[in-house]
Amino acid sequence: MSDLRNSETVKNLMRAFAGESQARNRYTFAAGIAQKEKLPVIQAVFLFTADQEKEHAEVFYNYMKELAGETIYIDGGYPVDISQSTIDLLKAARHNEMEEYGTVYKAFGDTAKEEGFTLIGDTFHRIAEIEKTHADRFNLFTELMEKNQLFVSETETGWMCLNCGYVHQGTKAPAICPVCKHEQGYFIRLELAPYVK
């Protein structure tokens, strides 16, 4: 049986825990910027992703339960993504998620498997794939904002108000929801809305 206490894997678990914890906070901060810019849809995207990062942190942390009460010393580099621009924060988030997907978690997973921690290695590889999903989501909303298509479509589509659920059909989200009177920033393309067919 492999010794987690004296492994590189335990350090990688703690690095991942620290990284996921920081990502959660960065996305929570970014959600606040999106709110200030009257973009509740982007705020919701950041908070949705922040909740998933919290779960990743918990998964990594729980692998270290046999070391409860100990201190694990690590080194690591973590991004400082401070901006008052939602689009800049989306771009930074995409970059960081791609880094976790493309290099960091794959390497951590490979190391874990080499050290005999197959389950931990599989978890790193699976979470790497989730980070790719996060990157793709951030990229989609970045592109919509850059093309000025966050609330405009070239073809008729459905737009859902995230506040009350009202669905509008058209090429543009309403400036104000006719039901709850919330501003356009609450509307999301129906195909991107949560829990719809």
Coordinates of N, CA, C and O in Angstrom, one line a residue:
M1 N 0.8 -1.2 0.0 CA 0.0 0.0 0.0 C 0.9 1.3 0.0 O 1.9 1.3 0.7
S2 N 0.5 2.2 -0.8 CA 1.3 3.5 -0.9 C 1.1 4.3 0.3 O 0.0 4.3 1.0
D3 N 2.1 5.1 0.6 CA 2.1 6.0 1.8 C 1.8 7.4 1.3 O 2.6 8.1 0.8
L4 N 0.5 7.8 1.6 CA 0.1 9.2 1.1 C 0.9 10.3 1.8 O 1.3 11.2 1.2
R5 N 1.2 10.1 3.1 CA 1.9 11.1 3.9 C 3.2 11.5 3.3 O 3.5 12.7 3.3
N6 N 3.9 10.6 2.7 CA 5.3 10.9 2.1 C 5.3 10.9 0.6 O 6.3 10.7 0.0
S7 N 4.1 11.3 0.0 CA 4.0 11.3 -1.4 C 4.0 12.7 -2.0 O 3.7 13.7 -1.3
E8 N 4.2 12.8 -3.3 CA 4.0 14.0 -4.0 C 2.5 14.2 -4.2 O 2.1 15.4 -4.3
T9 N 1.8 13.2 -4.2 CA 0.3 13.2 -4.4 C -0.4 14.0 -3.3 O -1.3 14.8 -3.6
V10 N 0.1 13.9 -2.1 CA -0.6 14.6 -1.0 C -0.3 16.1 -1.2 O -1.2 16.9 -0.9
K11 N 0.9 16.5 -1.7 CA 1.1 17.9 -1.9 C 0.3 18.4 -3.1 O -0.2 19.5 -3.0
N12 N 0.1 17.5 -4.1 CA -0.7 17.9 -5.2 C -2.2 18.1 -4.8 O -2.9 18.9 -5.3
L13 N -2.6 17.2 -3.9 CA -4.0 17.3 -3.4 C -4.2 18.7 -2.7 O -5.2 19.4 -2.9
M14 N -3.2 19.0 -1.9 CA -3.3 20.3 -1.2 C -3.2 21.5 -2.1 O -3.9 22.5 -2.0
R15 N -2.3 21.4 -3.1 CA -2.2 22.4 -4.1 C -3.6 22.6 -4.9 O -4.0 23.7 -5.1
A16 N -4.2 21.5 -5.2 CA -5.5 21.5 -5.9 C -6.5 22.1 -5.0 O -7.4 22.9 -5.4
F17 N -6.5 21.7 -3.7 CA -7.5 22.2 -2.7 C -7.3 23.7 -2.7 O -8.3 24.5 -2.7
A18 N -6.1 24.2 -2.5 CA -5.8 25.6 -2.5 C -6.3 26.3 -3.8 O -6.9 27.4 -3.7
G19 N -6.0 25.7 -4.9 CA -6.3 26.3 -6.2 C -7.8 26.4 -6.4 O -8.4 27.4 -6.8
E20 N -8.5 25.3 -6.0 CA -10.0 25.3 -6.2 C -10.7 26.3 -5.2 O -11.6 27.0 -5.6
S21 N -10.1 26.4 -4.0 CA -10.6 27.3 -3.0 C -10.5 28.8 -3.5 O -11.4 29.6 -3.4
Q22 N -9.3 29.1 -4.1 CA -9.1 30.4 -4.6 C -9.9 30.7 -5.8 O -10.4 31.8 -6.0
A23 N -10.1 29.7 -6.7 CA -11.0 29.9 -7.9 C -12.4 30.2 -7.4 O -13.0 31.1 -8.0
R24 N -12.8 29.5 -6.4 CA -14.2 29.8 -5.9 C -14.3 31.2 -5.5 O -15.3 31.9 -5.8
N25 N -13.3 31.7 -4.7 CA -13.4 33.1 -4.3 C -13.2 34.1 -5.5 O -14.0 35.1 -5.5
R26 N -12.3 33.8 -6.4 CA -12.2 34.7 -7.6 C -13.5 34.8 -8.3 O -13.9 35.9 -8.8
Y27 N -14.2 33.7 -8.5 CA -15.5 33.7 -9.2 C -16.6 34.4 -8.5 O -17.4 35.0 -9.1
T28 N -16.5 34.3 -7.2 CA -17.5 35.0 -6.3 C -17.2 36.5 -6.5 O -18.2 37.3 -6.6
F29 N -16.0 36.9 -6.4 CA -15.6 38.3 -6.6 C -16.0 38.8 -8.0 O -16.6 39.9 -8.2
A30 N -15.8 37.9 -9.0 CA -16.1 38.3 -10.4 C -17.7 38.4 -10.6 O -18.2 39.3 -11.3
A31 N -18.4 37.6 -9.8 CA -19.9 37.7 -9.9 C -20.3 39.1 -9.4 O -21.3 39.7 -9.9
G32 N -19.6 39.6 -8.4 CA -19.9 40.9 -7.9 C -19.7 42.0 -8.9 O -20.4 43.0 -9.0
I33 N -18.6 41.9 -9.7 CA -18.3 42.8 -10.8 C -19.4 42.7 -11.8 O -19.9 43.8 -12.3
A34 N -19.8 41.5 -12.2 CA -20.9 41.3 -13.2 C -22.2 42.0 -12.7 O -22.9 42.6 -13.5
Q35 N -22.4 41.8 -11.4 CA -23.6 42.4 -10.8 C -23.6 44.0 -11.0 O -24.5 44.6 -11.3
K36 N -22.4 44.5 -10.7 CA -22.2 46.0 -10.8 C -22.4 46.5 -12.2 O -22.9 47.6 -12.5
E37 N -22.0 45.6 -13.2 CA -22.2 45.9 -14.6 C -23.6 45.6 -15.1 O -23.8 45.6 -16.3
K38 N -24.5 45.3 -14.2 CA -25.9 44.9 -14.6 C -25.9 43.7 -15.5 O -26.6 43.7 -16.5
L39 N -25.1 42.7 -15.2 CA -25.1 41.4 -15.9 C -25.4 40.2 -15.0 O -24.5 39.4 -14.8
P40 N -26.6 40.2 -14.5 CA -27.0 39.1 -13.6 C -26.8 37.7 -14.2 O -26.5 36.7 -13.5
V41 N -26.9 37.6 -15.6 CA -26.7 36.3 -16.2 C -25.2 35.9 -16.0 O -25.0 34.7 -15.7
I42 N -24.3 36.8 -16.3 CA -22.9 36.4 -16.1 C -22.6 36.2 -14.6 O -21.8 35.3 -14.2
Q43 N -23.2 37.0 -13.7 CA -23.1 36.8 -12.3 C -23.5 35.3 -12.0 O -22.8 34.6 -11.2
A44 N -24.6 34.9 -12.5 CA -25.1 33.5 -12.3 C -24.1 32.5 -12.8 O -23.9 31.4 -12.2
V45 N -23.5 32.7 -13.9 CA -22.5 31.8 -14.5 C -21.3 31.7 -13.6 O -20.8 30.6 -13.3
F46 N -20.8 32.8 -13.1 CA -19.7 32.8 -12.2 C -20.0 32.1 -10.9 O -19.3 31.2 -10.4
L47 N -21.2 32.3 -10.3 CA -21.6 31.7 -9.1 C -21.9 30.2 -9.2 O -21.5 29.4 -8.4
F48 N -22.4 29.8 -10.4 CA -22.7 28.4 -10.7 C -21.3 27.6 -10.7 O -21.1 26.6 -10.1
T49 N -20.3 28.3 -11.4 CA -19.0 27.7 -11.5 C -18.3 27.7 -10.1 O -17.6 26.7 -9.8
A50 N -18.5 28.7 -9.4 CA -17.9 28.8 -8.0 C -18.4 27.6 -7.1 O -17.6 27.0 -6.4
D51 N -19.6 27.3 -7.2 CA -20.2 26.2 -6.5 C -19.5 24.9 -6.9 O -19.3 24.0 -6.0
Q52 N -19.3 24.7 -8.2 CA -18.6 23.5 -8.6 C -17.2 23.4 -8.1 O -16.7 22.4 -7.8
E53 N -16.5 24.6 -8.1 CA -15.1 24.6 -7.6 C -15.1 24.3 -6.1 O -14.1 23.6 -5.7
K54 N -16.1 24.7 -5.4 CA -16.1 24.3 -4.0 C -16.2 22.8 -3.8 O -15.6 22.2 -3.0
E55 N -17.0 22.2 -4.7 CA -17.2 20.7 -4.6 C -15.8 20.0 -5.0 O -15.5 19.1 -4.4
H56 N -15.1 20.6 -6.0 CA -13.8 20.0 -6.3 C -12.9 20.1 -5.1 O -12.1 19.2 -4.8
A57 N -12.9 21.3 -4.5 CA -12.0 21.5 -3.3 C -12.3 20.4 -2.3 O -11.4 19.8 -1.6
E58 N -13.6 20.2 -2.0 CA -14.0 19.2 -1.0 C -13.6 17.8 -1.4 O -13.1 17.0 -0.5
V59 N -13.7 17.5 -2.6 CA -13.2 16.1 -3.1 C -11.8 16.0 -2.8 O -11.3 15.0 -2.2
F60 N -11.0 16.9 -3.2 CA -9.5 16.9 -3.0 C -9.2 16.8 -1.5 O -8.4 16.1 -1.0
Y61 N -9.9 17.7 -0.7 CA -9.6 17.7 0.7 C -10.0 16.4 1.4 O -9.2 16.0 2.3
N62 N -11.1 15.8 1.0 CA -11.5 14.5 1.7 C -10.5 13.4 1.4 O -10.4 12.5 2.2
Y63 N -9.7 13.4 0.4 CA -8.7 12.4 0.1 C -7.6 12.5 1.2 O -6.8 11.5 1.4
M64 N -7.5 13.6 1.9 CA -6.4 13.8 2.9 C -6.9 13.5 4.3 O -6.2 13.8 5.3
K65 N -8.1 12.9 4.5 CA -8.7 12.8 5.8 C -7.8 12.0 6.8 O -7.8 12.2 8.0
E66 N -7.0 11.0 6.2 CA -6.2 10.2 7.1 C -5.1 11.1 7.8 O -4.4 10.7 8.7
L67 N -4.9 12.3 7.2 CA -3.9 13.2 7.8 C -4.5 14.3 8.6 O -3.8 15.3 8.9
A68 N -5.7 14.1 9.0 CA -6.4 15.2 9.8 C -5.6 15.6 11.0 O -5.0 14.7 11.7
G69 N -5.5 16.9 11.2 CA -4.7 17.4 12.4 C -3.3 17.7 12.0 O -2.6 18.4 12.8
E70 N -2.8 17.3 10.8 CA -1.4 17.6 10.4 C -1.4 18.8 9.5 O -2.5 19.3 9.1
T71 N -0.3 19.4 9.2 CA -0.1 20.5 8.3 C 0.7 20.0 7.1 O 1.8 19.4 7.3
I72 N 0.3 20.3 6.0 CA 1.0 19.9 4.7 C 1.5 21.2 4.1 O 0.7 22.2 3.8
Y73 N 2.8 21.3 3.9 CA 3.4 22.5 3.4 C 3.6 22.3 1.9 O 4.0 21.2 1.4
I74 N 3.2 23.3 1.1 CA 3.3 23.3 -0.3 C 3.8 24.5 -0.9 O 3.9 25.6 -0.2
D75 N 4.2 24.5 -2.1 CA 4.6 25.7 -2.9 C 3.6 25.7 -4.0 O 2.9 24.7 -4.3
G76 N 3.4 26.8 -4.7 CA 2.5 26.9 -5.8 C 2.4 28.3 -6.2 O 2.7 29.3 -5.5
G77 N 1.9 28.5 -7.5 CA 1.6 29.8 -8.0 C 0.2 29.9 -8.3 O -0.5 28.9 -8.8
Y78 N -0.4 31.0 -8.0 CA -1.9 31.2 -8.1 C -2.1 32.6 -8.7 O -1.4 33.6 -8.4
P79 N -3.1 32.7 -9.7 CA -3.3 34.0 -10.4 C -3.9 35.1 -9.5 O -4.7 34.8 -8.6
V80 N -3.5 36.3 -9.9 CA -4.2 37.5 -9.3 C -5.0 38.1 -10.5 O -4.4 38.8 -11.3
D81 N -6.2 37.8 -10.5 CA -7.1 38.3 -11.6 C -8.0 39.4 -11.1 O -9.2 39.1 -10.8
I82 N -7.5 40.5 -10.9 CA -8.3 41.7 -10.4 C -8.6 42.6 -11.6 O -7.7 43.1 -12.2
S83 N -9.8 42.8 -11.8 CA -10.3 43.7 -12.8 C -11.7 44.2 -12.5 O -12.4 43.5 -11.8
Q84 N -12.0 45.3 -13.0 CA -13.4 45.9 -12.9 C -14.2 45.6 -14.2 O -15.3 46.1 -14.3
S85 N -13.7 44.7 -15.0 CA -14.3 44.4 -16.3 C -14.8 42.9 -16.3 O -13.9 42.0 -16.2
T86 N -16.0 42.7 -16.5 CA -16.6 41.3 -16.5 C -15.9 40.5 -17.7 O -15.6 39.4 -17.5
I87 N -15.8 41.1 -18.8 CA -15.2 40.4 -19.9 C -13.8 40.0 -19.7 O -13.4 38.9 -20.0
D88 N -13.0 40.9 -19.0 CA -11.6 40.5 -18.7 C -11.6 39.4 -17.7 O -10.7 38.5 -17.8
L89 N -12.5 39.4 -16.7 CA -12.6 38.3 -15.7 C -13.0 37.0 -16.4 O -12.5 35.9 -16.0
L90 N -13.9 37.0 -17.4 CA -14.3 35.8 -18.1 C -13.1 35.2 -18.8 O -12.8 34.0 -18.8
K91 N -12.3 36.1 -19.5 CA -11.1 35.7 -20.2 C -10.1 35.1 -19.3 O -9.5 34.0 -19.6
A92 N -9.9 35.7 -18.1 CA -8.9 35.2 -17.2 C -9.4 33.8 -16.6 O -8.6 32.9 -16.5
A93 N -10.6 33.7 -16.3 CA -11.2 32.5 -15.8 C -11.0 31.4 -16.9 O -10.6 30.2 -16.5
R94 N -11.3 31.6 -18.1 CA -11.1 30.7 -19.2 C -9.7 30.2 -19.2 O -9.4 29.0 -19.3
H95 N -8.7 31.2 -19.2 CA -7.3 30.8 -19.2 C -6.9 29.9 -18.1 O -6.2 28.9 -18.3
N96 N -7.4 30.2 -16.9 CA -7.0 29.4 -15.7 C -7.6 28.0 -15.8 O -6.9 27.0 -15.4
E97 N -8.8 27.9 -16.2 CA -9.5 26.6 -16.3 C -8.8 25.8 -17.4 O -8.6 24.5 -17.2
M98 N -8.3 26.4 -18.5 CA -7.6 25.6 -19.5 C -6.3 25.1 -19.0 O -5.8 24.1 -19.4
E99 N -5.6 25.9 -18.1 CA -4.4 25.5 -17.5 C -4.6 24.3 -16.7 O -3.8 23.4 -16.7
E100 N -5.6 24.3 -15.8 CA -5.9 23.2 -15.0 C -6.2 22.0 -15.8 O -5.7 20.9 -15.6
Y101 N -7.0 22.2 -16.9 CA -7.3 21.1 -17.8 C -6.1 20.5 -18.5 O -5.9 19.3 -18.6
G102 N -5.4 21.4 -19.2 CA -4.4 21.0 -20.1 C -3.1 20.5 -19.5 O -2.4 19.6 -20.1
T103 N -2.7 21.0 -18.4 CA -1.4 20.6 -17.8 C -1.5 20.2 -16.4 O -1.0 19.1 -16.0
V104 N -2.0 21.0 -15.5 CA -1.9 20.8 -14.1 C -2.5 19.5 -13.6 O -1.9 18.7 -13.0
Y105 N -3.8 19.3 -13.8 CA -4.5 18.2 -13.2 C -4.2 16.9 -14.0 O -4.1 15.8 -13.4
K106 N -3.8 17.0 -15.2 CA -3.4 15.8 -15.9 C -2.0 15.3 -15.3 O -1.8 14.1 -15.1
A107 N -1.1 16.2 -15.1 CA 0.2 15.9 -14.5 C -0.1 15.4 -13.0 O 0.6 14.4 -12.7
F108 N -0.9 16.0 -12.3 CA -1.2 15.5 -10.9 C -1.8 14.1 -11.0 O -1.4 13.3 -10.1
G109 N -2.7 13.9 -11.9 CA -3.3 12.6 -12.0 C -2.3 11.5 -12.4 O -2.3 10.4 -11.9
D110 N -1.4 11.8 -13.3 CA -0.3 10.9 -13.8 C 0.6 10.6 -12.6 O 1.0 9.4 -12.4
T111 N 1.0 11.6 -11.8 CA 1.8 11.4 -10.7 C 1.2 10.5 -9.6 O 1.8 9.5 -9.1
A112 N -0.1 10.7 -9.4 CA -0.8 9.9 -8.4 C -0.9 8.4 -8.9 O -0.6 7.5 -8.1
K113 N -1.1 8.2 -10.1 CA -1.1 6.8 -10.6 C 0.3 6.2 -10.5 O 0.4 5.0 -10.1
E114 N 1.3 6.9 -10.9 CA 2.7 6.4 -10.7 C 3.0 6.0 -9.3 O 3.8 5.1 -9.0
E115 N 2.5 6.8 -8.3 CA 2.7 6.5 -6.9 C 1.8 5.5 -6.3 O 1.9 5.2 -5.1
G116 N 0.9 5.0 -7.2 CA 0.0 3.9 -6.7 C -1.4 4.3 -6.2 O -2.1 3.6 -5.6
F117 N -1.7 5.6 -6.4 CA -3.0 6.1 -6.0 C -3.9 6.2 -7.2 O -4.2 7.3 -7.7
T118 N -4.4 5.1 -7.7 CA -5.2 5.0 -8.9 C -6.5 5.8 -8.8 O -6.8 6.6 -9.7
L119 N -7.2 5.7 -7.7 CA -8.4 6.4 -7.6 C -8.2 7.9 -7.6 O -9.0 8.7 -8.3
I120 N -7.2 8.4 -6.9 CA -6.9 9.8 -6.8 C -6.5 10.3 -8.2 O -6.9 11.3 -8.7
G121 N -5.7 9.5 -8.9 CA -5.3 9.8 -10.3 C -6.5 9.9 -11.2 O -6.6 10.9 -12.0
D122 N -7.4 9.0 -11.1 CA -8.6 9.1 -11.9 C -9.5 10.3 -11.6 O -10.0 10.9 -12.5
T123 N -9.5 10.7 -10.3 CA -10.2 11.9 -9.9 C -9.6 13.1 -10.5 O -10.3 14.0 -11.0
F124 N -8.3 13.2 -10.5 CA -7.6 14.4 -11.1 C -8.0 14.5 -12.6 O -8.3 15.5 -13.1
H125 N -7.9 13.3 -13.3 CA -8.2 13.3 -14.7 C -9.7 13.7 -15.0 O -9.9 14.4 -15.9
R126 N -10.6 13.2 -14.2 CA -12.0 13.6 -14.4 C -12.3 15.0 -14.1 O -13.0 15.7 -14.8
I127 N -11.7 15.5 -13.0 CA -11.9 17.0 -12.7 C -11.2 17.8 -13.8 O -11.7 18.9 -14.1
A128 N -10.1 17.4 -14.4 CA -9.5 18.1 -15.5 C -10.6 18.3 -16.6 O -10.7 19.4 -17.2
E129 N -11.3 17.2 -16.9 CA -12.3 17.3 -17.9 C -13.4 18.3 -17.6 O -14.0 19.0 -18.4
I130 N -13.8 18.4 -16.3 CA -14.8 19.3 -15.8 C -14.2 20.8 -16.0 O -15.0 21.7 -16.4
E131 N -13.0 21.0 -15.7 CA -12.4 22.3 -15.9 C -12.4 22.7 -17.4 O -12.6 23.9 -17.6
K132 N -12.3 21.8 -18.3 CA -12.5 22.1 -19.7 C -13.9 22.6 -20.0 O -14.1 23.5 -20.7
T133 N -14.9 21.9 -19.3 CA -16.3 22.4 -19.5 C -16.4 23.8 -19.0 O -17.1 24.6 -19.6
H134 N -15.8 24.1 -17.8 CA -15.8 25.5 -17.3 C -15.2 26.5 -18.3 O -15.7 27.5 -18.5
A135 N -14.0 26.1 -18.8 CA -13.4 27.0 -19.8 C -14.2 27.2 -21.0 O -14.4 28.4 -21.5
D136 N -14.9 26.2 -21.5 CA -15.8 26.3 -22.7 C -16.9 27.3 -22.4 O -17.3 28.1 -23.2
R137 N -17.5 27.1 -21.2 CA -18.6 28.0 -20.7 C -18.2 29.4 -20.7 O -18.8 30.3 -21.2
F138 N -17.0 29.7 -20.0 CA -16.5 31.1 -19.9 C -16.2 31.6 -21.3 O -16.5 32.8 -21.6
N139 N -15.7 30.8 -22.2 CA -15.4 31.2 -23.6 C -16.7 31.6 -24.3 O -16.7 32.6 -25.1
L140 N -17.7 30.8 -24.2 CA -19.0 31.0 -24.9 C -19.5 32.4 -24.5 O -19.9 33.2 -25.4
F141 N -19.5 32.7 -23.2 CA -20.1 34.0 -22.8 C -19.1 35.2 -23.1 O -19.6 36.3 -23.4
T142 N -17.8 34.9 -23.2 CA -16.9 35.9 -23.6 C -17.2 36.3 -25.1 O -17.3 37.4 -25.5
E143 N -17.3 35.2 -25.9 CA -17.6 35.5 -27.3 C -18.9 36.2 -27.5 O -19.0 37.1 -28.4
L144 N -20.0 35.8 -26.8 CA -21.3 36.5 -26.9 C -21.1 38.0 -26.6 O -21.7 38.9 -27.3
M145 N -20.3 38.3 -25.5 CA -20.1 39.7 -25.1 C -19.3 40.4 -26.2 O -19.6 41.5 -26.5
E146 N -18.3 39.8 -26.7 CA -17.4 40.5 -27.7 C -18.1 40.7 -29.0 O -17.9 41.8 -29.6
K147 N -19.1 39.9 -29.3 CA -19.8 40.1 -30.6 C -21.1 40.9 -30.3 O -21.9 41.0 -31.2
N148 N -21.3 41.4 -29.1 CA -22.5 42.1 -28.7 C -23.7 41.3 -29.0 O -24.7 41.8 -29.5
Q149 N -23.6 40.0 -28.7 CA -24.7 39.1 -28.9 C -25.2 38.4 -27.6 O -25.9 37.4 -27.7
L150 N -24.9 39.0 -26.5 CA -25.3 38.4 -25.2 C -26.9 38.5 -25.1 O -27.5 37.6 -24.6
F151 N -27.4 39.6 -25.7 CA -28.9 39.8 -25.6 C -29.5 39.9 -27.0 O -30.6 40.3 -27.1
V152 N -28.7 39.6 -28.0 CA -29.2 39.7 -29.4 C -28.8 38.5 -30.2 O -27.7 37.9 -30.0
S153 N -29.7 38.0 -31.0 CA -29.5 36.8 -31.8 C -29.7 37.1 -33.3 O -30.6 37.9 -33.6
E154 N -29.0 36.5 -34.2 CA -29.2 36.7 -35.6 C -30.5 36.0 -36.1 O -31.0 36.3 -37.1
T155 N -31.0 35.0 -35.3 CA -32.2 34.3 -35.6 C -33.1 34.4 -34.4 O -32.7 34.6 -33.3
E156 N -34.4 34.2 -34.7 CA -35.4 34.2 -33.6 C -35.1 33.0 -32.6 O -34.8 31.9 -33.1
T157 N -35.1 33.3 -31.4 CA -34.8 32.3 -30.3 C -35.6 32.7 -29.1 O -36.3 33.7 -29.0
G158 N -35.6 31.8 -28.1 CA -36.3 32.0 -26.9 C -35.3 32.7 -25.9 O -34.1 32.4 -25.9
W159 N -35.8 33.6 -25.1 CA -35.0 34.3 -24.0 C -35.7 34.1 -22.7 O -36.9 34.4 -22.6
M160 N -35.1 33.5 -21.7 CA -35.7 33.3 -20.4 C -35.2 34.3 -19.4 O -34.0 34.5 -19.3
C161 N -36.1 34.9 -18.6 CA -35.7 35.7 -17.5 C -35.3 34.8 -16.4 O -36.1 34.0 -15.9
L162 N -34.1 34.9 -15.9 CA -33.7 34.1 -14.8 C -34.3 34.4 -13.5 O -34.3 33.6 -12.5
N163 N -35.0 35.6 -13.4 CA -35.6 35.9 -12.1 C -37.0 35.3 -12.0 O -37.3 34.6 -11.0
C164 N -37.8 35.4 -13.1 CA -39.2 34.9 -12.9 C -39.5 33.7 -13.8 O -40.5 33.0 -13.7
G165 N -38.7 33.4 -14.9 CA -38.9 32.3 -15.8 C -39.7 32.7 -17.0 O -39.9 31.8 -17.9
Y166 N -40.1 34.0 -17.2 CA -40.8 34.4 -18.4 C -39.9 34.1 -19.6 O -38.7 34.3 -19.6
V167 N -40.6 33.6 -20.7 CA -39.9 33.2 -21.9 C -40.4 34.2 -23.0 O -41.6 34.2 -23.3
H168 N -39.5 34.9 -23.7 CA -39.8 35.8 -24.8 C -39.2 35.2 -26.1 O -38.1 34.7 -26.1
Q169 N -40.0 35.2 -27.1 CA -39.5 34.7 -28.4 C -39.1 36.0 -29.3 O -39.9 36.9 -29.4
G170 N -37.9 36.0 -29.9 CA -37.5 37.1 -30.7 C -36.0 37.0 -31.0 O -35.3 36.1 -30.6
T171 N -35.5 38.1 -31.7 CA -34.1 38.2 -32.0 C -33.4 39.0 -30.9 O -32.1 39.1 -31.0
K172 N -34.1 39.5 -29.9 CA -33.5 40.3 -28.9 C -34.2 40.1 -27.6 O -35.5 40.0 -27.6
A173 N -33.5 40.0 -26.5 CA -34.1 39.9 -25.2 C -34.8 41.3 -24.9 O -34.3 42.3 -25.3
P174 N -35.9 41.2 -24.2 CA -36.6 42.5 -23.9 C -35.7 43.4 -23.0 O -34.9 42.9 -22.2
A175 N -35.9 44.7 -23.1 CA -35.1 45.6 -22.3 C -35.5 45.5 -20.8 O -34.7 45.6 -19.9
I176 N -36.8 45.2 -20.6 CA -37.4 45.0 -19.3 C -38.3 43.8 -19.3 O -39.1 43.6 -20.3
C177 N -38.2 42.9 -18.3 CA -39.1 41.7 -18.3 C -40.5 42.2 -18.1 O -40.8 43.0 -17.2
P178 N -41.5 41.8 -19.0 CA -42.9 42.3 -18.8 C -43.6 41.7 -17.6 O -44.6 42.2 -17.2
V179 N -43.0 40.7 -17.0 CA -43.7 40.1 -15.9 C -43.1 40.6 -14.6 O -43.9 41.2 -13.7
C180 N -41.8 40.5 -14.4 CA -41.2 40.9 -13.1 C -40.5 42.3 -13.1 O -40.1 42.7 -12.1
K181 N -40.4 42.9 -14.3 CA -39.8 44.2 -14.5 C -38.3 44.2 -14.2 O -37.8 45.3 -14.0
H182 N -37.7 43.1 -14.2 CA -36.2 43.1 -14.1 C -35.6 43.5 -15.4 O -36.2 43.2 -16.5
E183 N -34.4 44.0 -15.4 CA -33.7 44.5 -16.6 C -33.2 43.4 -17.5 O -33.2 42.2 -17.1
Q184 N -32.8 43.8 -18.7 CA -32.4 42.8 -19.7 C -31.3 41.9 -19.3 O -31.2 40.7 -19.7
G185 N -30.5 42.4 -18.4 CA -29.3 41.5 -17.9 C -29.7 40.2 -17.2 O -28.9 39.4 -17.1
Y186 N -31.0 40.0 -16.9 CA -31.5 38.8 -16.4 C -31.8 37.8 -17.4 O -32.1 36.6 -17.1
F187 N -31.9 38.1 -18.7 CA -32.3 37.2 -19.7 C -31.1 36.4 -20.3 O -30.0 36.9 -20.4
I188 N -31.4 35.1 -20.5 CA -30.4 34.2 -21.1 C -31.1 33.5 -22.3 O -32.3 33.3 -22.3
R189 N -30.3 33.1 -23.3 CA -30.9 32.4 -24.4 C -31.5 31.1 -23.8 O -30.9 30.4 -22.9
L190 N -32.7 30.7 -24.3 CA -33.4 29.6 -23.7 C -32.6 28.3 -23.8 O -32.6 27.5 -22.8
E191 N -31.8 28.1 -24.8 CA -31.0 26.9 -24.9 C -29.9 26.9 -23.9 O -29.3 25.8 -23.7
L192 N -29.5 28.0 -23.3 CA -28.5 28.0 -22.3 C -29.1 28.1 -20.9 O -28.3 28.0 -19.9
A193 N -30.4 28.2 -20.8 CA -31.0 28.3 -19.5 C -30.9 27.0 -18.7 O -31.0 25.9 -19.4
P194 N -30.8 27.0 -17.4 CA -30.7 25.8 -16.7 C -32.1 25.1 -16.7 O -33.1 25.7 -16.7
Y195 N -32.0 23.8 -16.7 CA -33.1 22.9 -16.5 C -34.2 23.0 -17.5 O -35.4 22.9 -17.2
V196 N -33.9 23.3 -18.8 CA -34.9 23.3 -19.8 C -34.6 22.1 -20.8 O -33.5 21.6 -20.9
K197 N -35.6 21.7 -21.5 CA -35.5 20.6 -22.4 C -34.7 21.1 -23.7 O -34.9 22.2 -24.1

